[in-house]
Amino acid sequence: MLNTYTPATRFSVICGVALLALTGCSAGDASPASGSHTTAPTGAADERPAADAVTIEEAWVKSAEKDEMTAAFGLLKNSSDTDANIVSVTSTASPMMELHETVANESGQMVMREVEGGFVIPANGEFSLEPAGNHIMIMGLPAAVTAGEDITFTLEFADGSTRDFTAIVKDYAGANENYDGGHGEHDAHDDAAEHDAHSGH
Ligand SMILES: [Cu+2]
């Protein structure tokens, strides 16, 4: 309550002057949010379960046929002062789910693979799930997922807390990343889905 954090206030004033001069001062630059938290006194760490601090916006899933693989996307936001670590995910779409990243392999080709340690949403930050980037991988679909359908997901965090969210299925032409051969090929069940993904339809 005793918010007399003058540097932030002063910065706002300077920013206002700059705005007059340059018309180039974004609201984000003037926000005291990132600076004022660091002065919190003893024991002020956010002790909410991670699931209570994390939201996902604009969640969607790429439509796909039975036995194919697809993915879920959206923007994860963490309102806590502590990093939030998603360690696993389940959904009503398939029992075969993984947390994936997209990286360059030895030959420079972009491939997706399971991310070690899961997704980390930084304290008071965001973590984007998007085609050609991080995503929630859905493999071996037992049934088609079609545009307009809702799919329910459950995120599990490192502290054991869980959060459900619903994503809507959309038709989308992209997100045909190759699956890193080093992961998953041990499981014969994956192979049909991988071939479908390679064929690009
Ligand atoms: Cu993937």
mmCIF file of C-alpha atoms and ligand atoms in Angstrom:
data_model
loop_
_atom_site.group_PDB
_atom_site.id
_atom_site.type_symbol
_atom_site.label_atom_id
_atom_site.label_comp_id
_atom_site.label_asym_id
_atom_site.label_seq_id
_atom_site.Cartn_x
_atom_site.Cartn_y
_atom_site.Cartn_z
ATOM 1 C CA MET A 1 0.000 0.000 0.000
ATOM 2 C CA LEU A 2 2.869 2.378 0.793
ATOM 3 C CA ASN A 3 3.707 2.768 -2.820
ATOM 4 C CA THR A 4 6.031 5.732 -2.877
ATOM 5 C CA TYR A 5 8.290 4.186 -5.454
ATOM 6 C CA THR A 6 9.433 7.458 -6.963
ATOM 7 C CA PRO A 7 11.623 6.132 -9.804
ATOM 8 C CA ALA A 8 8.549 4.723 -11.486
ATOM 9 C CA THR A 9 6.672 7.974 -11.032
ATOM 10 C CA ARG A 10 9.563 10.012 -12.319
ATOM 11 C CA PHE A 11 9.895 7.700 -15.281
ATOM 12 C CA SER A 12 6.243 8.255 -16.097
ATOM 13 C CA VAL A 13 6.791 12.003 -16.139
ATOM 14 C CA ILE A 14 9.838 11.696 -18.351
ATOM 15 C CA CYS A 15 7.937 9.325 -20.532
ATOM 16 C CA GLY A 16 5.124 11.856 -20.829
ATOM 17 C CA VAL A 17 7.540 14.497 -22.011
ATOM 18 C CA ALA A 18 9.015 12.079 -24.492
ATOM 19 C CA LEU A 19 5.542 11.324 -25.721
ATOM 20 C CA LEU A 20 4.988 14.982 -26.531
ATOM 21 C CA ALA A 21 8.298 15.188 -28.315
ATOM 22 C CA LEU A 22 8.380 11.896 -30.142
ATOM 23 C CA THR A 23 4.854 10.456 -29.973
ATOM 24 C CA GLY A 24 6.637 7.169 -29.405
ATOM 25 C CA CYS A 25 6.050 6.121 -25.824
ATOM 26 C CA SER A 26 4.244 2.834 -25.448
ATOM 27 C CA ALA A 27 2.085 2.112 -22.439
ATOM 28 C CA GLY A 28 4.255 -0.884 -21.658
ATOM 29 C CA ASP A 29 7.337 1.243 -21.148
ATOM 30 C CA ALA A 30 5.649 3.357 -18.522
ATOM 31 C CA SER A 31 4.228 0.476 -16.523
ATOM 32 C CA PRO A 32 5.637 0.297 -12.991
ATOM 33 C CA ALA A 33 4.645 -3.374 -12.708
ATOM 34 C CA SER A 34 8.039 -4.866 -13.410
ATOM 35 C CA GLY A 35 9.989 -2.487 -11.184
ATOM 36 C CA SER A 36 7.839 -2.197 -8.091
ATOM 37 C CA HIS A 37 7.626 -5.910 -7.303
ATOM 38 C CA THR A 38 11.288 -6.295 -6.503
ATOM 39 C CA THR A 39 11.037 -4.185 -3.343
ATOM 40 C CA ALA A 40 8.581 -6.578 -1.662
ATOM 41 C CA PRO A 41 9.547 -7.260 1.968
ATOM 42 C CA THR A 42 9.983 -10.608 3.727
ATOM 43 C CA GLY A 43 7.888 -13.602 2.774
ATOM 44 C CA ALA A 44 5.934 -11.893 0.043
ATOM 45 C CA ALA A 45 6.492 -14.645 -2.502
ATOM 46 C CA ASP A 46 3.357 -15.647 -4.356
ATOM 47 C CA GLU A 47 2.311 -18.936 -2.784
ATOM 48 C CA ARG A 48 -0.683 -19.662 -4.975
ATOM 49 C CA PRO A 49 -0.625 -23.001 -6.780
ATOM 50 C CA ALA A 50 0.846 -22.457 -10.229
ATOM 51 C CA ALA A 51 -2.457 -23.461 -11.802
ATOM 52 C CA ASP A 52 -4.207 -20.515 -10.115
ATOM 53 C CA ALA A 53 -1.759 -18.024 -11.610
ATOM 54 C CA VAL A 54 -1.704 -19.278 -15.191
ATOM 55 C CA THR A 55 -4.250 -18.567 -17.907
ATOM 56 C CA ILE A 56 -4.317 -19.398 -21.597
ATOM 57 C CA GLU A 57 -5.755 -17.082 -24.233
ATOM 58 C CA GLU A 58 -7.046 -17.845 -27.718
ATOM 59 C CA ALA A 59 -6.473 -21.569 -27.375
ATOM 60 C CA TRP A 60 -7.051 -23.510 -30.577
ATOM 61 C CA VAL A 61 -6.320 -26.876 -32.159
ATOM 62 C CA LYS A 62 -5.567 -27.619 -35.791
ATOM 63 C CA SER A 63 -8.212 -29.859 -37.329
ATOM 64 C CA ALA A 64 -6.976 -33.337 -38.283
ATOM 65 C CA GLU A 65 -8.158 -36.770 -39.370
ATOM 66 C CA LYS A 66 -8.292 -39.964 -37.350
ATOM 67 C CA ASP A 67 -4.808 -41.473 -36.691
ATOM 68 C CA GLU A 68 -3.087 -38.213 -37.622
ATOM 69 C CA MET A 69 -1.148 -35.964 -35.298
ATOM 70 C CA THR A 70 -2.048 -32.372 -34.530
ATOM 71 C CA ALA A 71 -1.301 -29.686 -31.973
ATOM 72 C CA ALA A 72 -2.818 -27.118 -29.632
ATOM 73 C CA PHE A 73 -1.747 -23.475 -29.515
ATOM 74 C CA GLY A 74 -2.458 -20.347 -27.477
ATOM 75 C CA LEU A 75 -0.836 -17.769 -25.228
ATOM 76 C CA LEU A 76 -0.009 -18.850 -21.675
ATOM 77 C CA LYS A 77 0.211 -16.044 -19.104
ATOM 78 C CA ASN A 78 1.587 -16.263 -15.575
ATOM 79 C CA SER A 79 0.401 -13.642 -13.048
ATOM 80 C CA SER A 80 2.605 -15.006 -10.253
ATOM 81 C CA ASP A 81 5.966 -13.748 -9.029
ATOM 82 C CA THR A 82 7.217 -17.316 -9.459
ATOM 83 C CA ASP A 83 7.950 -19.190 -12.671
ATOM 84 C CA ALA A 84 5.245 -21.738 -13.559
ATOM 85 C CA ASN A 85 6.397 -25.084 -14.905
ATOM 86 C CA ILE A 86 3.971 -27.207 -16.932
ATOM 87 C CA VAL A 87 5.219 -30.784 -16.769
ATOM 88 C CA SER A 88 2.481 -32.684 -18.593
ATOM 89 C CA VAL A 89 -0.821 -32.343 -20.382
ATOM 90 C CA THR A 90 -3.811 -34.558 -21.074
ATOM 91 C CA SER A 91 -6.862 -34.023 -23.245
ATOM 92 C CA THR A 92 -10.097 -35.556 -24.388
ATOM 93 C CA ALA A 93 -8.722 -35.733 -27.951
ATOM 94 C CA SER A 94 -6.083 -38.421 -27.486
ATOM 95 C CA PRO A 95 -4.240 -40.338 -24.770
ATOM 96 C CA MET A 96 -0.967 -39.583 -26.588
ATOM 97 C CA MET A 97 0.131 -36.077 -25.648
ATOM 98 C CA GLU A 98 3.518 -34.367 -25.405
ATOM 99 C CA LEU A 99 4.914 -30.892 -24.752
ATOM 100 C CA HIS A 100 6.906 -29.963 -27.855
ATOM 101 C CA GLU A 101 9.460 -27.398 -28.922
ATOM 102 C CA THR A 102 10.684 -26.699 -32.457
ATOM 103 C CA VAL A 103 14.451 -26.546 -32.911
ATOM 104 C CA ALA A 104 17.080 -26.815 -35.643
ATOM 105 C CA ASN A 105 18.629 -30.271 -35.892
ATOM 106 C CA GLU A 106 22.248 -31.066 -36.834
ATOM 107 C CA SER A 107 21.570 -30.387 -40.521
ATOM 108 C CA GLY A 108 19.794 -27.111 -39.846
ATOM 109 C CA GLN A 109 16.317 -28.459 -40.534
ATOM 110 C CA MET A 110 13.577 -27.306 -38.159
ATOM 111 C CA VAL A 111 12.115 -30.259 -36.291
ATOM 112 C CA MET A 112 9.850 -30.628 -33.316
ATOM 113 C CA ARG A 113 10.595 -32.741 -30.283
ATOM 114 C CA GLU A 114 9.509 -33.250 -26.711
ATOM 115 C CA VAL A 115 10.832 -30.404 -24.562
ATOM 116 C CA GLU A 116 12.954 -31.476 -21.613
ATOM 117 C CA GLY A 117 11.547 -30.298 -18.298
ATOM 118 C CA GLY A 118 8.291 -29.080 -19.837
ATOM 119 C CA PHE A 119 7.172 -25.504 -20.502
ATOM 120 C CA VAL A 120 8.340 -22.742 -18.154
ATOM 121 C CA ILE A 121 6.152 -19.626 -18.104
ATOM 122 C CA PRO A 122 8.295 -16.899 -16.556
ATOM 123 C CA ALA A 123 7.095 -14.998 -13.483
ATOM 124 C CA ASN A 124 4.718 -12.246 -14.598
ATOM 125 C CA GLY A 125 5.418 -13.305 -18.158
ATOM 126 C CA GLU A 126 4.063 -15.117 -21.165
ATOM 127 C CA PHE A 127 4.806 -18.301 -23.074
ATOM 128 C CA SER A 128 3.532 -18.564 -26.612
ATOM 129 C CA LEU A 129 2.337 -21.792 -28.191
ATOM 130 C CA GLU A 130 2.258 -21.328 -31.957
ATOM 131 C CA PRO A 131 2.837 -23.155 -35.247
ATOM 132 C CA ALA A 132 6.571 -23.650 -35.889
ATOM 133 C CA GLY A 133 7.242 -22.968 -32.197
ATOM 134 C CA ASN A 134 6.299 -24.501 -28.878
ATOM 135 C CA HIS A 135 3.077 -26.473 -28.925
ATOM 136 C CA ILE A 136 1.009 -29.134 -27.215
ATOM 137 C CA MET A 137 1.435 -32.237 -29.381
ATOM 138 C CA ILE A 138 -1.544 -34.509 -29.888
ATOM 139 C CA MET A 139 -0.694 -37.846 -31.507
ATOM 140 C CA GLY A 140 -2.516 -40.900 -32.790
ATOM 141 C CA LEU A 141 -5.959 -39.304 -32.825
ATOM 142 C CA PRO A 142 -8.559 -41.990 -32.032
ATOM 143 C CA ALA A 143 -11.092 -39.887 -33.948
ATOM 144 C CA ALA A 144 -10.995 -36.868 -36.248
ATOM 145 C CA VAL A 145 -11.046 -33.411 -34.693
ATOM 146 C CA THR A 146 -13.106 -31.074 -36.844
ATOM 147 C CA ALA A 147 -13.483 -27.306 -37.049
ATOM 148 C CA GLY A 148 -15.867 -25.889 -34.463
ATOM 149 C CA GLU A 149 -15.371 -28.718 -32.007
ATOM 150 C CA ASP A 150 -14.249 -27.948 -28.433
ATOM 151 C CA ILE A 151 -11.460 -29.976 -26.857
ATOM 152 C CA THR A 152 -10.751 -29.936 -23.125
ATOM 153 C CA PHE A 153 -7.170 -30.033 -21.901
ATOM 154 C CA THR A 154 -5.699 -30.424 -18.438
ATOM 155 C CA LEU A 155 -2.314 -28.899 -17.706
ATOM 156 C CA GLU A 156 -0.316 -30.348 -14.837
ATOM 157 C CA PHE A 157 2.246 -28.149 -13.097
ATOM 158 C CA ALA A 158 5.429 -29.114 -11.265
ATOM 159 C CA ASP A 159 3.760 -28.334 -7.909
ATOM 160 C CA GLY A 160 1.037 -30.886 -8.686
ATOM 161 C CA SER A 161 -1.700 -28.346 -9.360
ATOM 162 C CA THR A 162 -3.798 -28.704 -12.515
ATOM 163 C CA ARG A 163 -5.758 -26.357 -14.751
ATOM 164 C CA ASP A 164 -8.345 -27.232 -17.368
ATOM 165 C CA PHE A 165 -8.908 -25.183 -20.491
ATOM 166 C CA THR A 166 -10.962 -25.544 -23.630
ATOM 167 C CA ALA A 167 -9.625 -25.023 -27.133
ATOM 168 C CA ILE A 168 -11.644 -24.700 -30.305
ATOM 169 C CA VAL A 169 -10.699 -26.657 -33.412
ATOM 170 C CA LYS A 170 -9.888 -24.638 -36.539
ATOM 171 C CA ASP A 171 -8.902 -25.567 -40.074
ATOM 172 C CA TYR A 172 -5.310 -24.472 -40.611
ATOM 173 C CA ALA A 173 -2.939 -25.171 -43.508
ATOM 174 C CA GLY A 174 0.354 -24.800 -41.600
ATOM 175 C CA ALA A 175 1.838 -26.516 -38.561
ATOM 176 C CA ASN A 176 3.211 -29.435 -40.581
ATOM 177 C CA GLU A 177 6.543 -29.546 -38.790
ATOM 178 C CA ASN A 178 8.571 -32.712 -39.114
ATOM 179 C CA TYR A 179 8.834 -34.821 -36.040
ATOM 180 C CA ASP A 180 12.391 -35.309 -34.800
ATOM 181 C CA GLY A 181 13.250 -38.927 -35.630
ATOM 182 C CA GLY A 182 15.298 -39.244 -32.455
ATOM 183 C CA HIS A 183 12.161 -39.161 -30.345
ATOM 184 C CA GLY A 184 9.132 -41.370 -30.633
ATOM 185 C CA GLU A 185 10.271 -43.861 -33.249
ATOM 186 C CA HIS A 186 10.650 -46.489 -30.567
ATOM 187 C CA ASP A 187 6.879 -46.483 -30.399
ATOM 188 C CA ALA A 188 5.395 -48.253 -33.406
ATOM 189 C CA HIS A 189 2.105 -46.577 -32.607
ATOM 190 C CA ASP A 190 3.564 -43.215 -33.657
ATOM 191 C CA ASP A 191 4.634 -44.282 -37.113
ATOM 192 C CA ALA A 192 1.318 -44.034 -38.931
ATOM 193 C CA ALA A 193 0.738 -40.565 -37.523
ATOM 194 C CA GLU A 194 4.233 -39.471 -38.513
ATOM 195 C CA HIS A 195 3.775 -40.578 -42.098
ATOM 196 C CA ASP A 196 0.514 -38.728 -42.296
ATOM 197 C CA ALA A 197 2.187 -35.577 -40.999
ATOM 198 C CA HIS A 198 4.924 -35.859 -43.603
ATOM 199 C CA SER A 199 2.448 -36.171 -46.430
ATOM 200 C CA GLY A 200 1.097 -32.777 -45.449
ATOM 201 C CA HIS A 201 -2.655 -33.274 -45.642
HETATM 202 CU CU CU B 1 5.004 -31.560 -32.108
#
